[in-house]
Amino acid sequence: MTTVNLDGNPIELSGNFPKAGDNAPPFTLTNSGLEEVKLDNWAGKRKILNIIPSIDTGVCAASTRKFNEQASSLDNTAVLVISADLPFAAARFCGAEGLQDVITLSSFRNYSFQQDYGVAIQDGPLAGLCARAVVVLDEDNKVLHSQLVDEIKDEPDYEAALKAL
């Protein structure tokens, strides 16, 4: 099992985190309209998967804002913010913040996403949520960059993620 940290304390994850060069696992998640969407919905586009524990935390909100800001200038790129939050919470946050360049998706119906992407938190106070990670995919869903953030409370390396595109 892989581990990350929460305030320096190890947290176990399950699944296999994708590495650069891998083909991204297919997924089905729920969008803000409560519709099931698949990775294939963004076929032919580059994708930034901003995987977060919960939009209702400061660091998750900051990464969503930062990727929204950066996404507006990226050609042929979709920024997908993925968490176990209910779609209502993510839509409420983006609406209140005026964030229009990210797409929020929820794993609440499809826990297999967390396993398939190796971000399923197994223990501790965040059990059941996603670990913080960024996975950048090309138009053919090949992984260009991946970062499983070691300390859940830290922000991801935005520059490395954007540079991979």
N, CA and C of each residue as an Amber inpcrd file, in Angstrom:
protein
   495
   0.8350000  -1.1960000   0.0000000   0.0000000   0.0000000   0.0000000
   0.8750000   1.2540000   0.0000000   0.3580000   2.2770000  -0.6220000
   1.0070000   3.5780000  -0.6500000   0.5340000   4.3650000   0.5600000
   1.3810000   5.2770000   1.0260000   0.9670000   6.1600000   2.1090000
   1.2300000   7.6070000   1.7290000   0.3980000   8.4790000   2.2760000
   0.6170000   9.9170000   2.2600000   0.5030000  10.3500000   3.7200000
   0.5980000  11.6260000   3.9700000   0.5730000  12.1010000   5.3460000
  -0.5150000  13.1300000   5.5700000  -1.0410000  13.1270000   6.7690000
  -1.9650000  14.1500000   7.2380000  -1.3610000  14.6950000   8.5230000
  -0.8890000  15.9270000   8.4700000  -0.1750000  16.5250000   9.6070000
   1.0140000  15.6680000  10.0340000   1.6850000  15.0600000   9.0680000
   2.8580000  14.2450000   9.3570000   2.5560000  12.8190000   9.7590000
   1.2830000  12.4800000   9.9160000   0.8980000  11.1240000  10.2890000
   0.5510000  10.3280000   9.0330000   1.1160000   9.1110000   8.8980000
   0.8540000   8.3300000   7.6910000  -0.6070000   7.9060000   7.5540000
  -1.0840000   7.9880000   6.3080000  -2.4390000   7.5810000   5.9440000
  -2.2930000   6.5740000   4.8130000  -2.9070000   5.4180000   4.9380000
  -2.8090000   4.3870000   3.9030000  -3.7980000   4.6330000   2.7740000
  -3.2900000   4.4120000   1.5550000  -4.1170000   4.4920000   0.3520000
  -4.1800000   3.1190000  -0.2750000  -5.2120000   2.8760000  -1.0580000
  -5.2510000   1.6310000  -1.8200000  -5.4240000   1.9520000  -3.2970000
  -5.0310000   1.0130000  -4.1160000  -5.0930000   1.1750000  -5.5530000
  -3.7240000   1.4750000  -6.1300000  -3.6710000   1.6690000  -7.4370000
  -2.4070000   1.9200000  -8.1270000  -2.4250000   3.2980000  -8.7570000
  -1.5790000   4.1710000  -8.2520000  -1.4990000   5.5340000  -8.7670000
  -0.8150000   5.5270000 -10.1280000  -1.4190000   6.1550000 -11.1400000
  -0.8380000   6.1460000 -12.4900000   0.4630000   6.9470000 -12.5540000
   1.3750000   6.4740000 -13.3690000   2.6810000   7.1110000 -13.5600000
   2.7780000   7.6280000 -14.9910000   3.6910000   8.5600000 -15.2130000
   3.9250000   9.0910000 -16.5530000   4.1970000   7.9300000 -17.5100000
   3.5480000   7.9670000 -18.6520000   3.6870000   6.9130000 -19.6560000
   2.5790000   5.8840000 -19.6120000   1.8800000   5.7710000 -18.4800000
   0.7570000   4.8310000 -18.3660000  -0.4290000   5.3220000 -19.1820000
  -1.2930000   4.3910000 -19.5380000  -2.6050000   4.7670000 -20.0670000
  -3.5160000   4.9740000 -18.8700000  -4.2420000   6.0830000 -18.8730000
  -5.1280000   6.3840000 -17.7470000  -6.2720000   5.3860000 -17.7000000
  -6.6170000   4.9120000 -16.5040000  -7.7730000   4.0200000 -16.3950000
  -9.0540000   4.7620000 -16.7810000  -9.9700000   4.0770000 -17.4650000
 -11.2560000   4.7130000 -17.7620000 -12.0080000   4.9500000 -16.4470000
 -12.9100000   5.9010000 -16.4470000 -13.7170000   6.1180000 -15.2460000
 -15.1110000   6.5870000 -15.6150000 -16.0090000   6.4150000 -14.6470000
 -17.3460000   6.9870000 -14.6820000 -17.5100000   7.7570000 -13.3870000
 -17.8960000   9.0340000 -13.4900000 -18.1100000   9.8860000 -12.3250000
 -19.4230000  10.6410000 -12.5150000 -19.8440000  11.3640000 -11.4970000
 -21.1040000  12.0940000 -11.5340000 -20.8230000  13.5900000 -11.6270000
 -21.4660000  14.2540000 -12.5900000 -21.2460000  15.6910000 -12.7490000
 -22.2410000  16.4870000 -11.9010000 -22.1700000  17.8060000 -12.0000000
 -23.0160000  18.6600000 -11.1630000 -24.4970000  18.5650000 -11.5200000
 -24.8130000  18.0290000 -12.6940000 -26.2130000  17.8010000 -13.0760000
 -26.7060000  16.4120000 -12.7110000 -25.9120000  15.6920000 -11.9110000
 -26.1950000  14.3300000 -11.4510000 -26.1970000  13.3130000 -12.5860000
 -25.5130000  13.6380000 -13.6700000 -25.3870000  12.7310000 -14.7990000
 -24.0680000  11.9780000 -14.6970000 -24.0900000  10.7330000 -15.1420000
 -22.8810000   9.9280000 -15.1870000 -22.0730000  10.3270000 -16.4200000
 -20.8010000  10.6250000 -16.2300000 -19.9170000  10.9750000 -17.3430000
 -18.6940000  10.0680000 -17.2850000 -18.1020000   9.8670000 -18.4360000
 -16.9320000   8.9900000 -18.5520000 -15.7290000   9.7950000 -19.0170000
 -14.5660000   9.2370000 -18.8040000 -13.3390000   9.8660000 -19.2920000
 -13.4620000  10.1530000 -20.7850000 -14.1130000   9.2640000 -21.5150000
 -14.2850000   9.4290000 -22.9560000 -15.0840000  10.6810000 -23.3330000
 -15.8040000  11.2820000 -22.3810000 -16.5250000  12.5180000 -22.6710000
 -15.5730000  13.6350000 -23.1100000 -14.2930000  13.5130000 -22.7440000
 -13.2940000  14.5100000 -23.0900000 -12.2840000  13.9580000 -24.0920000
 -12.7290000  13.0110000 -24.9250000 -11.8610000  12.4210000 -25.9490000
 -11.3240000  13.5280000 -26.8500000 -10.0450000  13.4370000 -27.1800000
  -9.4190000  14.4150000 -28.0520000  -8.9750000  15.6890000 -27.3570000
  -9.2290000  15.7830000 -26.0520000  -8.7900000  16.9400000 -25.2700000
  -7.7080000  16.5140000 -24.2940000  -6.8430000  17.4450000 -23.9650000
  -5.9060000  17.2300000 -22.8640000  -6.6910000  17.4410000 -21.5720000
  -6.2800000  16.7430000 -20.5280000  -7.0310000  16.8140000 -19.2810000
  -6.0940000  16.9840000 -18.0930000  -6.4890000  17.8540000 -17.1760000
  -5.8400000  17.9560000 -15.8710000  -6.8470000  17.4160000 -14.8720000
  -6.4930000  16.3270000 -14.2030000  -7.3430000  15.7770000 -13.1430000
  -6.8150000  16.3390000 -11.8250000  -7.5450000  17.2640000 -11.2470000
  -7.2040000  17.8390000  -9.9470000  -8.0160000  17.0620000  -8.9200000
  -7.4010000  16.0700000  -8.3080000  -8.0820000  15.1580000  -7.3840000
  -7.8850000  15.7020000  -5.9730000  -8.9950000  15.9040000  -5.2670000
  -8.9470000  16.5650000  -3.9560000  -9.7830000  15.8050000  -2.9280000
  -9.4610000  15.9770000  -1.6330000 -10.2970000  15.3570000  -0.5990000
 -11.6970000  15.9710000  -0.5240000 -11.7830000  17.3220000  -0.4340000
 -13.0910000  17.9780000  -0.3300000 -12.9700000  19.4480000  -0.7100000
 -13.8760000  19.9100000  -1.5180000 -13.9000000  21.3130000  -1.9420000
 -14.0690000  22.2470000  -0.7520000 -14.5520000  21.7210000   0.3700000
 -14.8180000  22.5390000   1.5520000 -13.5970000  22.7320000   2.4460000
 -12.4000000  22.4630000   1.9400000 -11.1810000  22.7420000   2.7000000
 -10.4080000  23.8390000   1.9880000  -9.6120000  24.5750000   2.7300000
  -8.8820000  25.7100000   2.1770000  -7.9450000  25.3550000   1.0420000
  -7.1830000  24.2800000   1.1900000  -6.2110000  23.9040000   0.1550000
  -6.9330000  23.4060000  -1.0940000  -7.9810000  22.6400000  -0.9250000
  -8.7490000  22.1500000  -2.0830000  -9.3860000  23.3150000  -2.8280000
  -9.9260000  24.2720000  -2.0870000 -10.5090000  25.4570000  -2.7020000
  -9.4360000  26.2430000  -3.4490000  -8.2620000  26.3860000  -2.8430000
  -7.1690000  27.1240000  -3.4840000  -6.7170000  26.4500000  -4.7800000
  -6.5960000  25.1260000  -4.7750000  -6.1530000  24.4430000  -5.9990000
  -7.2140000  24.5380000  -7.0860000  -8.4770000  24.5160000  -6.7070000
  -9.5440000  24.6530000  -7.6870000  -9.5110000  26.0520000  -8.2960000
  -9.3240000  27.0680000  -7.4630000  -9.2210000  28.4420000  -7.9680000
  -8.0130000  28.5950000  -8.8940000  -6.8750000  28.0470000  -8.4770000
  -5.6370000  28.1920000  -9.2570000  -5.7730000  27.5120000 -10.6220000
  -6.2760000  26.2880000 -10.6540000  -6.4410000  25.6070000 -11.9370000
  -7.4990000  26.3020000 -12.7890000  -8.5610000  26.8600000 -12.1750000
  -9.5520000  27.6230000 -12.9320000  -8.8810000  28.8200000 -13.6020000
  -8.0570000  29.5250000 -12.8570000  -7.3440000  30.6950000 -13.3820000
  -6.4510000  30.3040000 -14.5580000  -5.7210000  29.2040000 -14.4110000
  -4.7990000  28.7570000 -15.4520000  -5.5330000  28.1640000 -16.6510000
  -6.6660000  27.5310000 -16.4210000  -7.3900000  26.8320000 -17.4840000
  -7.9020000  27.7710000 -18.5610000  -8.2250000  28.9900000 -18.1800000
  -8.7950000  29.9180000 -19.1510000  -7.8480000  30.2040000 -20.3130000
  -6.5510000  30.0120000 -20.1150000  -5.5860000  30.2890000 -21.1810000
  -5.0720000  29.0250000 -21.8830000  -5.5770000  27.8660000 -21.5080000
  -5.1030000  26.6140000 -22.0980000  -5.9960000  26.1830000 -23.2560000
  -5.3720000  25.8980000 -24.3900000  -6.1270000  25.4220000 -25.5450000
  -6.4070000  23.9290000 -25.4260000  -7.5990000  23.5260000 -25.8580000
  -7.9620000  22.1090000 -25.9590000  -7.6970000  21.3350000 -24.6680000
  -7.9940000  21.9560000 -23.5400000  -7.7120000  21.3420000 -22.2450000
  -8.9150000  21.4690000 -21.3180000  -9.2800000  20.3730000 -20.6790000
 -10.3420000  20.3640000 -19.6740000  -9.7100000  20.1500000 -18.3040000
 -10.1390000  20.9410000 -17.3400000  -9.6940000  20.7620000 -15.9570000
 -10.8430000  20.1220000 -15.1930000 -10.6100000  18.9000000 -14.7260000
 -11.6110000  18.1330000 -14.0030000 -11.2280000  18.1060000 -12.5280000
 -12.0760000  18.6450000 -11.6820000 -11.8530000  18.6580000 -10.2360000
 -12.6620000  17.5010000  -9.6720000 -11.9670000  16.5150000  -9.1220000
 -12.6030000  15.2590000  -8.7230000 -12.4710000  15.0690000  -7.2090000
 -13.6060000  14.7960000  -6.5710000 -13.6290000  14.5260000  -5.1300000
 -14.7780000  13.5770000  -4.8270000 -14.8830000  13.1910000  -3.5640000
 -16.0190000  12.3870000  -3.1280000 -17.1640000  13.2770000  -2.6490000
 -16.9870000  14.5890000  -2.7510000 -18.0560000  15.5170000  -2.3690000
 -19.3160000  15.2450000  -3.1720000 -20.4410000  15.5680000  -2.5940000
 -21.6750000  15.5210000  -3.3660000 -21.6000000  16.5720000  -4.4670000
 -22.1620000  16.2950000  -5.6200000 -22.1170000  17.2630000  -6.7190000
 -22.6900000  18.6350000  -6.3440000 -23.6600000  18.6620000  -5.4310000
 -24.2620000  19.9230000  -5.0110000 -23.2360000  20.8340000  -4.3460000
 -22.3850000  20.2670000  -3.4910000 -21.3810000  21.0630000  -2.7770000
 -20.3780000  21.6720000  -3.7470000 -19.9030000  20.8780000  -4.6790000
 -18.9210000  21.3700000  -5.6410000 -19.5400000  22.4540000  -6.5280000
 -20.7740000  22.2440000  -6.9860000 -21.4440000  23.2380000  -7.8230000
 -21.6860000  24.5230000  -7.0340000 -22.0620000  24.4040000  -5.7910000
 -22.2960000  25.5820000  -4.9380000 -21.0050000  26.3900000  -4.8080000
 -19.8890000  25.7000000  -4.5440000 -18.6120000  26.3830000  -4.3880000
 -18.2360000  27.1310000  -5.6660000 -18.2700000  26.4340000  -6.7910000
 -17.8710000  27.0560000  -8.0590000 -18.7950000  28.2170000  -8.4140000
 -20.0920000  28.0710000  -8.1530000 -21.0310000  29.1610000  -8.4050000
 -20.7390000  30.3770000  -7.5440000 -20.5070000  30.1520000  -6.2650000
 -20.2200000  31.2520000  -5.3430000 -18.9040000  31.9500000  -5.6770000
 -17.9490000  31.1870000  -6.1980000 -16.6290000  31.7220000  -6.5170000
 -16.5420000  32.2520000  -7.9490000 -17.5710000  32.0010000  -8.7680000
 -17.5370000  32.4280000 -10.1650000 -16.5480000  31.6420000 -11.0100000
 -16.3300000  30.3840000 -10.6540000 -15.3710000  29.5440000 -11.3760000
 -16.0730000  28.8320000 -12.5260000 -15.6910000  29.1880000 -13.7500000
 -16.3640000  28.6400000 -14.9210000 -15.4570000  27.8040000 -15.8090000
 -14.1700000  27.7140000 -15.4730000 -13.2350000  27.0110000 -16.3490000
 -12.7720000  25.6630000 -15.7830000 -13.4860000  25.1650000 -14.7770000
 -13.2360000  23.8240000 -14.2530000 -14.5430000  23.0500000 -14.2770000
 -14.4320000  21.7410000 -14.3190000 -15.5980000  20.8600000 -14.3070000
 -15.4870000  20.0120000 -13.0480000 -16.4890000  20.0910000 -12.1800000
 -16.4570000  19.3070000 -10.9500000 -17.1310000  17.9580000 -11.1710000
 -16.4850000  16.9260000 -10.6370000 -16.9900000  15.5570000 -10.7540000
 -16.8940000  14.8850000  -9.3940000 -17.8290000  13.9920000  -9.1350000
 -17.8770000  13.3000000  -7.8490000 -17.7410000  11.7920000  -8.0190000
 -17.0140000  11.2060000  -7.0750000 -16.8740000   9.7460000  -7.0380000
 -17.8760000   9.1160000  -6.0740000 -18.8650000   9.8910000  -5.6060000
 -19.7570000   9.3690000  -4.5640000 -20.5510000   8.1460000  -5.0130000
 -20.8240000   7.9960000  -6.2850000 -21.5200000   6.8110000  -6.7940000
 -20.5570000   5.7610000  -7.3440000 -19.3540000   6.1640000  -7.6150000
 -18.4000000   5.3050000  -8.3200000 -17.0650000   5.2640000  -7.5850000
 -17.0570000   4.5700000  -6.4660000 -15.8610000   4.4850000  -5.6330000
 -14.6950000   3.8400000  -6.3760000 -14.9830000   3.1200000  -7.4380000
 -13.9090000   2.4480000  -8.1840000 -12.9010000   3.4540000  -8.7280000
 -13.3100000   4.7000000  -8.9770000 -12.3530000   5.7120000  -9.4250000
 -11.2010000   5.8230000  -8.4330000 -11.5400000   5.9040000  -7.1520000
 -10.5090000   6.0720000  -6.1190000  -9.5360000   4.8960000  -6.1210000
 -10.0370000   3.7020000  -6.2900000  -9.1830000   2.5170000  -6.3510000
  -8.3500000   2.5080000  -7.6270000  -8.9910000   2.7710000  -8.7520000
  -8.3120000   2.7180000 -10.0510000  -7.2050000   3.7550000 -10.1760000
  -7.3540000   4.8770000  -9.4730000  -6.3500000   5.9430000  -9.5240000
  -5.4560000   5.9640000  -8.2850000  -5.6110000   4.9880000  -7.3950000
  -4.7190000   4.8520000  -6.2490000  -4.8010000   5.9650000  -5.2250000
  -5.9650000   6.6010000  -5.1130000  -6.1200000   7.7280000  -4.1940000
  -7.1430000   7.4390000  -3.0850000  -7.5320000   6.1900000  -2.9090000
  -8.5530000   5.8260000  -1.9170000  -7.9540000   5.8400000  -0.5160000
  -8.3460000   6.8080000   0.2970000  -7.8600000   6.8920000   1.6730000
  -8.5510000   5.8040000   2.4800000  -7.7480000   4.9420000   3.1120000
  -8.2630000   3.7660000   3.8060000  -8.4490000   3.9400000   5.3050000
  -7.7060000   4.8730000   5.9000000  -7.7990000   4.9990000   7.3580000
  -7.6730000   6.4570000   7.7730000  -7.8100000   6.6830000   9.0740000
  -7.7110000   8.0350000   9.5990000  -8.9950000   8.8160000   9.4160000
  -8.9680000  10.0980000   9.7770000 -10.1950000  10.8990000   9.7520000
 -10.7420000  11.1620000   8.3480000  -9.9180000  10.9780000   7.3140000
 -10.3730000  11.2280000   5.9410000 -10.7170000   9.9530000   5.1830000
 -10.8380000   8.8400000   5.8870000 -11.1650000   7.5620000   5.2330000
 -12.4180000   7.7220000   4.3790000 -12.3370000   7.1890000   3.1470000
 -13.4500000   7.2730000   2.2180000 -13.3200000   8.4110000   1.2210000
 -12.3980000   9.3430000   1.4940000 -12.1800000  10.4620000   0.5820000
 -10.9940000  10.1550000  -0.3320000 -10.7390000  11.0620000  -1.2640000
  -9.5900000  10.9410000  -2.1670000  -8.3850000  11.6510000  -1.5590000
  -7.2120000  11.0980000  -1.7750000  -5.9730000  11.8020000  -1.4510000
  -5.7840000  12.9120000  -2.4750000  -4.9610000  13.9020000  -2.1460000
  -4.6960000  15.0020000  -3.0710000  -3.7060000  14.5420000  -4.1330000
  -4.0720000  14.7450000  -5.3920000  -3.2140000  14.3220000  -6.4930000
  -3.5500000  15.1360000  -7.7370000  -2.6050000  15.1500000  -8.6650000
  -2.8240000  15.7490000  -9.9750000  -2.3310000  14.7510000 -11.0110000
  -3.1620000  14.5000000 -12.0130000  -2.7920000  13.6260000 -13.1230000
  -3.0910000  14.4050000 -14.4030000  -2.0720000  14.5480000 -15.2490000
  -2.2240000  15.2690000 -16.5090000  -2.2100000  14.2490000 -17.6450000
  -3.2240000  14.3360000 -18.5080000  -3.3880000  13.3870000 -19.6050000
  -3.3190000  14.1010000 -20.9480000  -2.7830000  13.4100000 -21.9390000
  -2.8170000  13.9520000 -23.2980000  -4.1600000  13.6350000 -23.9450000
  -4.2920000  13.9680000 -25.2210000  -5.5540000  13.7680000 -25.9350000
  -5.9580000  12.3020000 -26.0260000  -4.9870000  11.3970000 -25.9100000
  -5.2480000   9.9520000 -26.0070000  -5.2600000   9.2680000 -24.6380000
  -5.3370000  10.0550000 -23.5730000  -5.3960000   9.5660000 -22.1840000
  -4.1120000   8.8860000 -21.7130000  -2.9970000   9.2540000 -22.3160000
  -1.7020000   8.8110000 -21.8060000  -1.2880000   9.7980000 -20.7130000
  -0.7630000   9.2670000 -19.6080000  -0.3600000  10.1040000 -18.4830000
   0.9410000  10.8300000 -18.8480000   0.8750000  12.1610000 -18.8000000
   2.0480000  12.9990000 -19.0580000   2.7620000  13.3620000 -17.7610000
   1.9920000  13.4850000 -16.6970000   2.5250000  13.9120000 -15.3960000
   1.5830000  13.3940000 -14.3180000   2.1380000  12.9840000 -13.2000000
   1.3030000  12.6150000 -12.0540000   2.0300000  12.9710000 -10.7710000
   1.2730000  13.4790000  -9.8300000   1.8130000  13.8230000  -8.5130000
   0.8080000  13.4210000  -7.4540000   1.2210000  12.5160000  -6.5940000
   0.4600000  12.1770000  -5.3980000   1.0950000  13.0310000  -4.2980000
   0.3720000  14.0300000  -3.8200000   0.9400000  14.9870000  -2.8740000
   1.1980000  14.2880000  -1.5430000   2.4470000  14.3430000  -1.0990000
   2.8720000  13.6060000   0.0980000   2.1240000  14.0480000   1.3580000
   1.9830000  15.3340000   1.5640000   1.2550000  15.8620000   2.7210000
  -0.0800000  16.3970000   2.2080000  -1.1720000  15.7850000   2.6480000
  -2.5020000  16.1120000   2.1430000  -2.8090000  17.6020000   2.2550000
  -2.2580000  18.2670000   3.2450000  -2.5530000  19.6890000   3.4500000
  -1.7160000  20.6100000   2.5700000  -0.8170000  20.0660000   1.7530000
   0.0010000  20.8790000   0.8500000  -0.6710000  20.9950000  -0.5100000
  -0.3910000  22.0990000  -1.1930000  -0.9010000  22.2870000  -2.5490000
  -0.0350000  21.4890000  -3.5200000  -0.6010000  21.1150000  -4.6650000
   0.1880000  20.3960000  -5.6620000   1.1740000  21.3340000  -6.3570000
   2.0700000  20.7610000  -7.1420000   3.0350000  21.5250000  -7.9230000
   2.3530000  21.9450000  -9.2290000   1.7280000  23.1210000  -9.2050000
   0.9870000  23.6160000 -10.3740000   1.8980000  23.7630000 -11.5790000
   3.0770000  24.3210000 -11.3540000   3.9940000  24.5880000 -12.4530000
   4.3660000  23.3080000 -13.2010000   4.6680000  22.2410000 -12.4580000
   5.0220000  20.9640000 -13.1020000   3.8450000  20.4020000 -13.8830000
   2.6450000  20.5150000 -13.3330000   1.4580000  20.0070000 -14.0230000
   1.2140000  20.7650000 -15.3220000   1.2920000  22.0720000 -15.2610000
   1.0340000  22.8780000 -16.4520000   2.1540000  22.7500000 -17.4770000
   3.3690000  22.5980000 -17.0080000   4.5090000  22.4370000 -17.9000000
   4.3890000  21.1370000 -18.7060000   3.7860000  20.1040000 -18.1360000
   3.6260000  18.8180000 -18.8140000   2.7610000  18.9430000 -20.0690000
   1.9190000  19.9780000 -20.1070000   1.0610000  20.1760000 -21.2740000
   1.8220000  20.8360000 -22.3950000
